[in-house]
């Protein structure tokens, strides 16, 4: 199997189709909440908030981040979930960890343990918890595209945030918080991602000012495919399993 690149695998095709399904659901369906998944994220947020920062000097991240990551691994057996919040050795976080959480939700969806209408709201909570973790313990970015990337840590808040706005007749300004958007009783996912950006200046975010959101949304999906799913540096340690297999993709195994 080692000669098969990730974009040739069954796992890639399922994750890509899952992204498209979530994207369409956000645009066309009323979003709901899965209380079980929200509680897991609230519990992890509690661990983050209750863990005191280490006083031991370290080059970059605070060493107490290891305690948080080890606690998550002890509390939850799912390998995707365990790897969704960063690396306990490097004390970093990036799009590979974010991808693991997307895979976690896919496996839940595949097993009929979560509805497609609940994926986005769960992701929004996950993005919030990740920002808490990264900011409190100063986690290092796992990779950077420089000014031509969206963010050194996250990508999916921008992608699915653009899905949320695709049917809105609004234009984005980097410094406009979109107070008029209260679709979910909060500031939109995209606006939250910009307002709470974790790392690095982005020329791309500035360059899309004034463009149609449907166009931005399509571009985000293509960019995620290119910058995350098709990058060996991100997928080289991908966790394959019964739901997301390494075998070569075929139409018969799509779902």
PDB file of C-alpha atoms in Angstrom, residues 35-249:
ATOM      1  CA  UNK A  35     -25.560  17.397  22.578  1.00  0.00           C
ATOM      2  CA  UNK A  36     -23.252  14.388  23.046  1.00  0.00           C
ATOM      3  CA  UNK A  37     -20.502  15.890  20.879  1.00  0.00           C
ATOM      4  CA  UNK A  38     -20.987  19.327  22.418  1.00  0.00           C
ATOM      5  CA  UNK A  39     -20.544  17.828  25.877  1.00  0.00           C
ATOM      6  CA  UNK A  40     -17.275  16.172  24.868  1.00  0.00           C
ATOM      7  CA  UNK A  41     -15.981  19.532  23.637  1.00  0.00           C
ATOM      8  CA  UNK A  42     -17.191  21.292  26.778  1.00  0.00           C
ATOM      9  CA  UNK A  43     -15.368  18.684  28.861  1.00  0.00           C
ATOM     10  CA  UNK A  44     -12.149  19.213  26.878  1.00  0.00           C
ATOM     11  CA  UNK A  45     -12.564  22.968  27.280  1.00  0.00           C
ATOM     12  CA  UNK A  46     -12.871  22.359  31.012  1.00  0.00           C
ATOM     13  CA  UNK A  47      -9.585  20.443  31.031  1.00  0.00           C
ATOM     14  CA  UNK A  48      -7.908  23.335  29.206  1.00  0.00           C
ATOM     15  CA  UNK A  49      -9.274  25.924  31.623  1.00  0.00           C
ATOM     16  CA  UNK A  50      -8.479  23.887  34.746  1.00  0.00           C
ATOM     17  CA  UNK A  51      -4.904  23.017  33.768  1.00  0.00           C
ATOM     18  CA  UNK A  52      -2.499  25.518  35.254  1.00  0.00           C
ATOM     19  CA  UNK A  53       0.320  26.803  33.092  1.00  0.00           C
ATOM     20  CA  UNK A  54       3.785  25.498  33.824  1.00  0.00           C
ATOM     21  CA  UNK A  55       6.358  27.862  35.329  1.00  0.00           C
ATOM     22  CA  UNK A  56       9.173  25.872  33.717  1.00  0.00           C
ATOM     23  CA  UNK A  57      10.829  27.887  30.933  1.00  0.00           C
ATOM     24  CA  UNK A  58      10.458  26.500  27.421  1.00  0.00           C
ATOM     25  CA  UNK A  59      11.455  27.706  23.968  1.00  0.00           C
ATOM     26  CA  UNK A  60       7.923  28.218  22.703  1.00  0.00           C
ATOM     27  CA  UNK A  61       4.819  26.407  23.986  1.00  0.00           C
ATOM     28  CA  UNK A  62       3.988  26.107  27.663  1.00  0.00           C
ATOM     29  CA  UNK A  63       4.868  22.606  28.860  1.00  0.00           C
ATOM     30  CA  UNK A  64       1.525  22.160  30.641  1.00  0.00           C
ATOM     31  CA  UNK A  65      -0.014  21.645  27.188  1.00  0.00           C
ATOM     32  CA  UNK A  66       1.286  18.078  27.484  1.00  0.00           C
ATOM     33  CA  UNK A  67      -0.968  17.559  30.496  1.00  0.00           C
ATOM     34  CA  UNK A  68      -4.004  18.619  28.471  1.00  0.00           C
ATOM     35  CA  UNK A  69      -3.130  16.369  25.524  1.00  0.00           C
ATOM     36  CA  UNK A  70      -2.348  13.393  27.787  1.00  0.00           C
ATOM     37  CA  UNK A  71      -5.644  13.871  29.625  1.00  0.00           C
ATOM     38  CA  UNK A  72      -7.554  13.856  26.332  1.00  0.00           C
ATOM     39  CA  UNK A  73      -5.827  10.602  25.353  1.00  0.00           C
ATOM     40  CA  UNK A  74      -6.695   9.023  28.703  1.00  0.00           C
ATOM     41  CA  UNK A  75     -10.352  10.106  28.603  1.00  0.00           C
ATOM     42  CA  UNK A  76     -11.136   9.217  24.988  1.00  0.00           C
ATOM     43  CA  UNK A  77     -10.184   6.082  23.065  1.00  0.00           C
ATOM     44  CA  UNK A  78     -10.917   7.353  19.558  1.00  0.00           C
ATOM     45  CA  UNK A  79      -7.596   7.847  17.738  1.00  0.00           C
ATOM     46  CA  UNK A  80      -8.911  10.673  15.569  1.00  0.00           C
ATOM     47  CA  UNK A  81     -10.174  12.579  18.602  1.00  0.00           C
ATOM     48  CA  UNK A  82      -6.930  11.964  20.481  1.00  0.00           C
ATOM     49  CA  UNK A  83      -4.990  13.550  17.631  1.00  0.00           C
ATOM     50  CA  UNK A  84      -7.337  16.492  17.055  1.00  0.00           C
ATOM     51  CA  UNK A  85      -5.801  18.958  19.502  1.00  0.00           C
ATOM     52  CA  UNK A  86      -2.082  18.880  18.799  1.00  0.00           C
ATOM     53  CA  UNK A  87       1.110  16.872  19.233  1.00  0.00           C
ATOM     54  CA  UNK A  88       2.288  16.212  22.792  1.00  0.00           C
ATOM     55  CA  UNK A  89       5.961  15.949  21.750  1.00  0.00           C
ATOM     56  CA  UNK A  90       6.265  18.982  19.471  1.00  0.00           C
ATOM     57  CA  UNK A  91       3.558  20.927  21.327  1.00  0.00           C
ATOM     58  CA  UNK A  92       2.186  22.203  18.046  1.00  0.00           C
ATOM     59  CA  UNK A  93      -1.156  22.340  16.258  1.00  0.00           C
ATOM     60  CA  UNK A  94      -2.055  22.647  12.596  1.00  0.00           C
ATOM     61  CA  UNK A  95      -4.299  21.595   9.736  1.00  0.00           C
ATOM     62  CA  UNK A  96      -3.330  17.933  10.140  1.00  0.00           C
ATOM     63  CA  UNK A  97      -4.816  17.917  13.638  1.00  0.00           C
ATOM     64  CA  UNK A  98      -7.849  19.792  12.332  1.00  0.00           C
ATOM     65  CA  UNK A  99      -8.212  17.104   9.642  1.00  0.00           C
ATOM     66  CA  UNK A 100      -8.224  14.442  12.350  1.00  0.00           C
ATOM     67  CA  UNK A 101     -11.256  16.070  13.941  1.00  0.00           C
ATOM     68  CA  UNK A 102     -13.024  16.170  10.589  1.00  0.00           C
ATOM     69  CA  UNK A 103     -12.248  12.456  10.246  1.00  0.00           C
ATOM     70  CA  UNK A 104     -13.607  11.876  13.748  1.00  0.00           C
ATOM     71  CA  UNK A 105     -16.909  13.490  12.754  1.00  0.00           C
ATOM     72  CA  UNK A 106     -16.966  11.567   9.479  1.00  0.00           C
ATOM     73  CA  UNK A 107     -16.687   8.238  11.297  1.00  0.00           C
ATOM     74  CA  UNK A 108     -19.542   9.285  13.607  1.00  0.00           C
ATOM     75  CA  UNK A 109     -21.618  10.240  10.574  1.00  0.00           C
ATOM     76  CA  UNK A 110     -20.686   7.010   8.760  1.00  0.00           C
ATOM     77  CA  UNK A 111     -21.937   4.999  11.764  1.00  0.00           C
ATOM     78  CA  UNK A 112     -25.140   7.071  11.999  1.00  0.00           C
ATOM     79  CA  UNK A 113     -24.063   8.496  15.355  1.00  0.00           C
ATOM     80  CA  UNK A 114     -24.422  12.126  14.267  1.00  0.00           C
ATOM     81  CA  UNK A 115     -26.640  13.838  11.697  1.00  0.00           C
ATOM     82  CA  UNK A 116     -25.149  15.830   8.847  1.00  0.00           C
ATOM     83  CA  UNK A 117     -27.069  18.890  10.094  1.00  0.00           C
ATOM     84  CA  UNK A 118     -25.070  18.736  13.345  1.00  0.00           C
ATOM     85  CA  UNK A 119     -21.583  18.679  11.818  1.00  0.00           C
ATOM     86  CA  UNK A 120     -21.162  22.431  11.333  1.00  0.00           C
ATOM     87  CA  UNK A 121     -22.330  23.452  14.806  1.00  0.00           C
ATOM     88  CA  UNK A 122     -20.008  20.830  16.306  1.00  0.00           C
ATOM     89  CA  UNK A 123     -17.101  22.124  14.232  1.00  0.00           C
ATOM     90  CA  UNK A 124     -17.799  25.709  15.317  1.00  0.00           C
ATOM     91  CA  UNK A 125     -17.484  24.615  18.950  1.00  0.00           C
ATOM     92  CA  UNK A 126     -14.310  22.678  18.139  1.00  0.00           C
ATOM     93  CA  UNK A 127     -12.761  25.760  16.497  1.00  0.00           C
ATOM     94  CA  UNK A 128     -13.547  27.737  19.652  1.00  0.00           C
ATOM     95  CA  UNK A 129     -11.954  25.136  21.948  1.00  0.00           C
ATOM     96  CA  UNK A 130      -8.845  24.915  19.767  1.00  0.00           C
ATOM     97  CA  UNK A 131      -8.399  28.688  19.912  1.00  0.00           C
ATOM     98  CA  UNK A 132      -8.638  28.546  23.707  1.00  0.00           C
ATOM     99  CA  UNK A 133      -5.974  25.848  23.816  1.00  0.00           C
ATOM    100  CA  UNK A 134      -3.558  27.461  21.355  1.00  0.00           C
ATOM    101  CA  UNK A 135      -3.803  30.899  22.951  1.00  0.00           C
ATOM    102  CA  UNK A 136      -3.506  29.756  26.557  1.00  0.00           C
ATOM    103  CA  UNK A 137      -0.513  27.461  26.046  1.00  0.00           C
ATOM    104  CA  UNK A 138       1.060  29.252  23.082  1.00  0.00           C
ATOM    105  CA  UNK A 139       1.154  26.131  20.900  1.00  0.00           C
ATOM    106  CA  UNK A 140       3.485  26.351  17.941  1.00  0.00           C
ATOM    107  CA  UNK A 141       1.997  26.230  14.419  1.00  0.00           C
ATOM    108  CA  UNK A 142       2.607  22.834  12.829  1.00  0.00           C
ATOM    109  CA  UNK A 143       3.255  24.502   9.464  1.00  0.00           C
ATOM    110  CA  UNK A 144       3.023  27.821   7.689  1.00  0.00           C
ATOM    111  CA  UNK A 145       2.308  28.994   4.134  1.00  0.00           C
ATOM    112  CA  UNK A 146       3.456  32.503   4.990  1.00  0.00           C
ATOM    113  CA  UNK A 147       1.391  35.475   3.854  1.00  0.00           C
ATOM    114  CA  UNK A 148      -0.189  33.392   1.066  1.00  0.00           C
ATOM    115  CA  UNK A 149      -1.823  31.034   3.543  1.00  0.00           C
ATOM    116  CA  UNK A 150      -5.043  31.700   5.406  1.00  0.00           C
ATOM    117  CA  UNK A 151      -3.807  31.007   8.915  1.00  0.00           C
ATOM    118  CA  UNK A 152      -0.829  29.159  10.366  1.00  0.00           C
ATOM    119  CA  UNK A 153      -3.110  26.940  12.470  1.00  0.00           C
ATOM    120  CA  UNK A 154      -6.604  26.575  10.980  1.00  0.00           C
ATOM    121  CA  UNK A 155      -8.290  26.308   7.595  1.00  0.00           C
ATOM    122  CA  UNK A 156     -11.769  24.809   8.032  1.00  0.00           C
ATOM    123  CA  UNK A 157     -13.304  27.825   9.847  1.00  0.00           C
ATOM    124  CA  UNK A 158     -12.688  29.857   6.695  1.00  0.00           C
ATOM    125  CA  UNK A 159     -13.953  27.131   4.365  1.00  0.00           C
ATOM    126  CA  UNK A 160     -17.175  26.346   6.215  1.00  0.00           C
ATOM    127  CA  UNK A 161     -17.536  29.973   7.252  1.00  0.00           C
ATOM    128  CA  UNK A 162     -17.700  30.835   3.554  1.00  0.00           C
ATOM    129  CA  UNK A 163     -20.356  28.116   3.142  1.00  0.00           C
ATOM    130  CA  UNK A 164     -22.418  29.902   5.786  1.00  0.00           C
ATOM    131  CA  UNK A 165     -22.131  33.164   3.865  1.00  0.00           C
ATOM    132  CA  UNK A 166     -22.535  31.776   0.330  1.00  0.00           C
ATOM    133  CA  UNK A 167     -26.222  32.667   0.206  1.00  0.00           C
ATOM    134  CA  UNK A 168     -25.770  36.027   1.951  1.00  0.00           C
ATOM    135  CA  UNK A 169     -25.749  39.291   0.012  1.00  0.00           C
ATOM    136  CA  UNK A 170     -22.894  40.681   2.076  1.00  0.00           C
ATOM    137  CA  UNK A 171     -19.402  41.815   1.279  1.00  0.00           C
ATOM    138  CA  UNK A 172     -16.492  41.081   3.565  1.00  0.00           C
ATOM    139  CA  UNK A 173     -14.204  43.701   4.973  1.00  0.00           C
ATOM    140  CA  UNK A 174     -11.329  42.483   7.141  1.00  0.00           C
ATOM    141  CA  UNK A 175     -12.228  44.990   9.853  1.00  0.00           C
ATOM    142  CA  UNK A 176     -16.022  44.645   9.658  1.00  0.00           C
ATOM    143  CA  UNK A 177     -17.445  42.297  12.268  1.00  0.00           C
ATOM    144  CA  UNK A 178     -20.746  41.800  10.405  1.00  0.00           C
ATOM    145  CA  UNK A 179     -22.971  42.812  13.280  1.00  0.00           C
ATOM    146  CA  UNK A 180     -25.934  42.369  10.926  1.00  0.00           C
ATOM    147  CA  UNK A 181     -25.398  38.597  10.703  1.00  0.00           C
ATOM    148  CA  UNK A 182     -27.149  36.819  13.572  1.00  0.00           C
ATOM    149  CA  UNK A 183     -28.174  33.643  11.808  1.00  0.00           C
ATOM    150  CA  UNK A 184     -27.081  31.417  14.681  1.00  0.00           C
ATOM    151  CA  UNK A 185     -27.346  33.991  17.458  1.00  0.00           C
ATOM    152  CA  UNK A 186     -23.647  34.772  17.170  1.00  0.00           C
ATOM    153  CA  UNK A 187     -21.078  36.288  14.890  1.00  0.00           C
ATOM    154  CA  UNK A 188     -20.582  34.074  11.829  1.00  0.00           C
ATOM    155  CA  UNK A 189     -17.914  31.355  11.671  1.00  0.00           C
ATOM    156  CA  UNK A 190     -15.855  33.231   9.072  1.00  0.00           C
ATOM    157  CA  UNK A 191     -15.928  36.453  11.052  1.00  0.00           C
ATOM    158  CA  UNK A 192     -14.920  34.610  14.225  1.00  0.00           C
ATOM    159  CA  UNK A 193     -12.002  33.048  12.352  1.00  0.00           C
ATOM    160  CA  UNK A 194     -10.789  36.460  11.209  1.00  0.00           C
ATOM    161  CA  UNK A 195     -11.397  38.197  14.535  1.00  0.00           C
ATOM    162  CA  UNK A 196      -9.595  35.420  16.434  1.00  0.00           C
ATOM    163  CA  UNK A 197      -6.955  34.614  13.845  1.00  0.00           C
ATOM    164  CA  UNK A 198      -4.276  32.491  15.501  1.00  0.00           C
ATOM    165  CA  UNK A 199      -1.228  33.262  13.426  1.00  0.00           C
ATOM    166  CA  UNK A 200       0.324  35.062  10.490  1.00  0.00           C
ATOM    167  CA  UNK A 201      -0.742  37.847   8.169  1.00  0.00           C
ATOM    168  CA  UNK A 202      -2.724  36.711   5.141  1.00  0.00           C
ATOM    169  CA  UNK A 203      -2.722  38.426   1.767  1.00  0.00           C
ATOM    170  CA  UNK A 204      -5.400  35.987   0.594  1.00  0.00           C
ATOM    171  CA  UNK A 205      -7.932  37.244   3.145  1.00  0.00           C
ATOM    172  CA  UNK A 206      -7.272  40.798   1.989  1.00  0.00           C
ATOM    173  CA  UNK A 207      -7.450  39.866  -1.691  1.00  0.00           C
ATOM    174  CA  UNK A 208     -10.984  38.433  -1.499  1.00  0.00           C
ATOM    175  CA  UNK A 209     -12.554  41.646  -0.208  1.00  0.00           C
ATOM    176  CA  UNK A 210     -15.698  42.436  -2.173  1.00  0.00           C
ATOM    177  CA  UNK A 211     -15.884  39.136  -4.076  1.00  0.00           C
ATOM    178  CA  UNK A 212     -19.014  37.031  -4.285  1.00  0.00           C
ATOM    179  CA  UNK A 213     -19.273  34.572  -1.392  1.00  0.00           C
ATOM    180  CA  UNK A 214     -20.267  31.680  -3.628  1.00  0.00           C
ATOM    181  CA  UNK A 215     -17.048  32.248  -5.603  1.00  0.00           C
ATOM    182  CA  UNK A 216     -15.012  32.512  -2.398  1.00  0.00           C
ATOM    183  CA  UNK A 217     -16.582  29.291  -1.134  1.00  0.00           C
ATOM    184  CA  UNK A 218     -15.645  27.329  -4.263  1.00  0.00           C
ATOM    185  CA  UNK A 219     -12.126  28.720  -4.057  1.00  0.00           C
ATOM    186  CA  UNK A 220     -11.825  27.695  -0.403  1.00  0.00           C
ATOM    187  CA  UNK A 221     -12.731  24.102  -1.233  1.00  0.00           C
ATOM    188  CA  UNK A 222     -10.161  23.972  -4.030  1.00  0.00           C
ATOM    189  CA  UNK A 223      -7.552  25.566  -1.792  1.00  0.00           C
ATOM    190  CA  UNK A 224      -8.201  23.083   1.029  1.00  0.00           C
ATOM    191  CA  UNK A 225      -7.842  20.207  -1.400  1.00  0.00           C
ATOM    192  CA  UNK A 226      -4.532  21.601  -2.655  1.00  0.00           C
ATOM    193  CA  UNK A 227      -3.033  22.897   0.608  1.00  0.00           C
ATOM    194  CA  UNK A 228      -4.189  20.147   2.971  1.00  0.00           C
ATOM    195  CA  UNK A 229      -5.550  16.953   1.409  1.00  0.00           C
ATOM    196  CA  UNK A 230      -2.930  16.807  -1.356  1.00  0.00           C
ATOM    197  CA  UNK A 231       0.051  17.782   0.814  1.00  0.00           C
ATOM    198  CA  UNK A 232       2.227  14.868   1.916  1.00  0.00           C
ATOM    199  CA  UNK A 233       3.512  16.873   4.866  1.00  0.00           C
ATOM    200  CA  UNK A 234      -0.073  16.949   6.219  1.00  0.00           C
ATOM    201  CA  UNK A 235      -1.289  13.453   5.304  1.00  0.00           C
ATOM    202  CA  UNK A 236       1.891  11.387   5.688  1.00  0.00           C
ATOM    203  CA  UNK A 237       0.772  10.191   9.131  1.00  0.00           C
ATOM    204  CA  UNK A 238      -2.910   9.846   8.269  1.00  0.00           C
ATOM    205  CA  UNK A 239      -4.742   7.363  10.503  1.00  0.00           C
ATOM    206  CA  UNK A 240      -6.426   4.729   8.342  1.00  0.00           C
ATOM    207  CA  UNK A 241      -9.201   2.542   9.700  1.00  0.00           C
ATOM    208  CA  UNK A 242     -12.360   0.638   8.868  1.00  0.00           C
ATOM    209  CA  UNK A 243     -14.247   3.776   7.788  1.00  0.00           C
ATOM    210  CA  UNK A 244     -11.353   5.570   6.105  1.00  0.00           C
ATOM    211  CA  UNK A 245      -9.263   2.981   4.321  1.00  0.00           C
ATOM    212  CA  UNK A 246      -5.943   3.184   2.532  1.00  0.00           C
ATOM    213  CA  UNK A 247      -7.115   0.975  -0.336  1.00  0.00           C
ATOM    214  CA  UNK A 248      -7.288   2.562  -3.743  1.00  0.00           C
ATOM    215  CA  UNK A 249     -10.427   4.584  -4.388  1.00  0.00           C
TER     216      UNK A 249
END
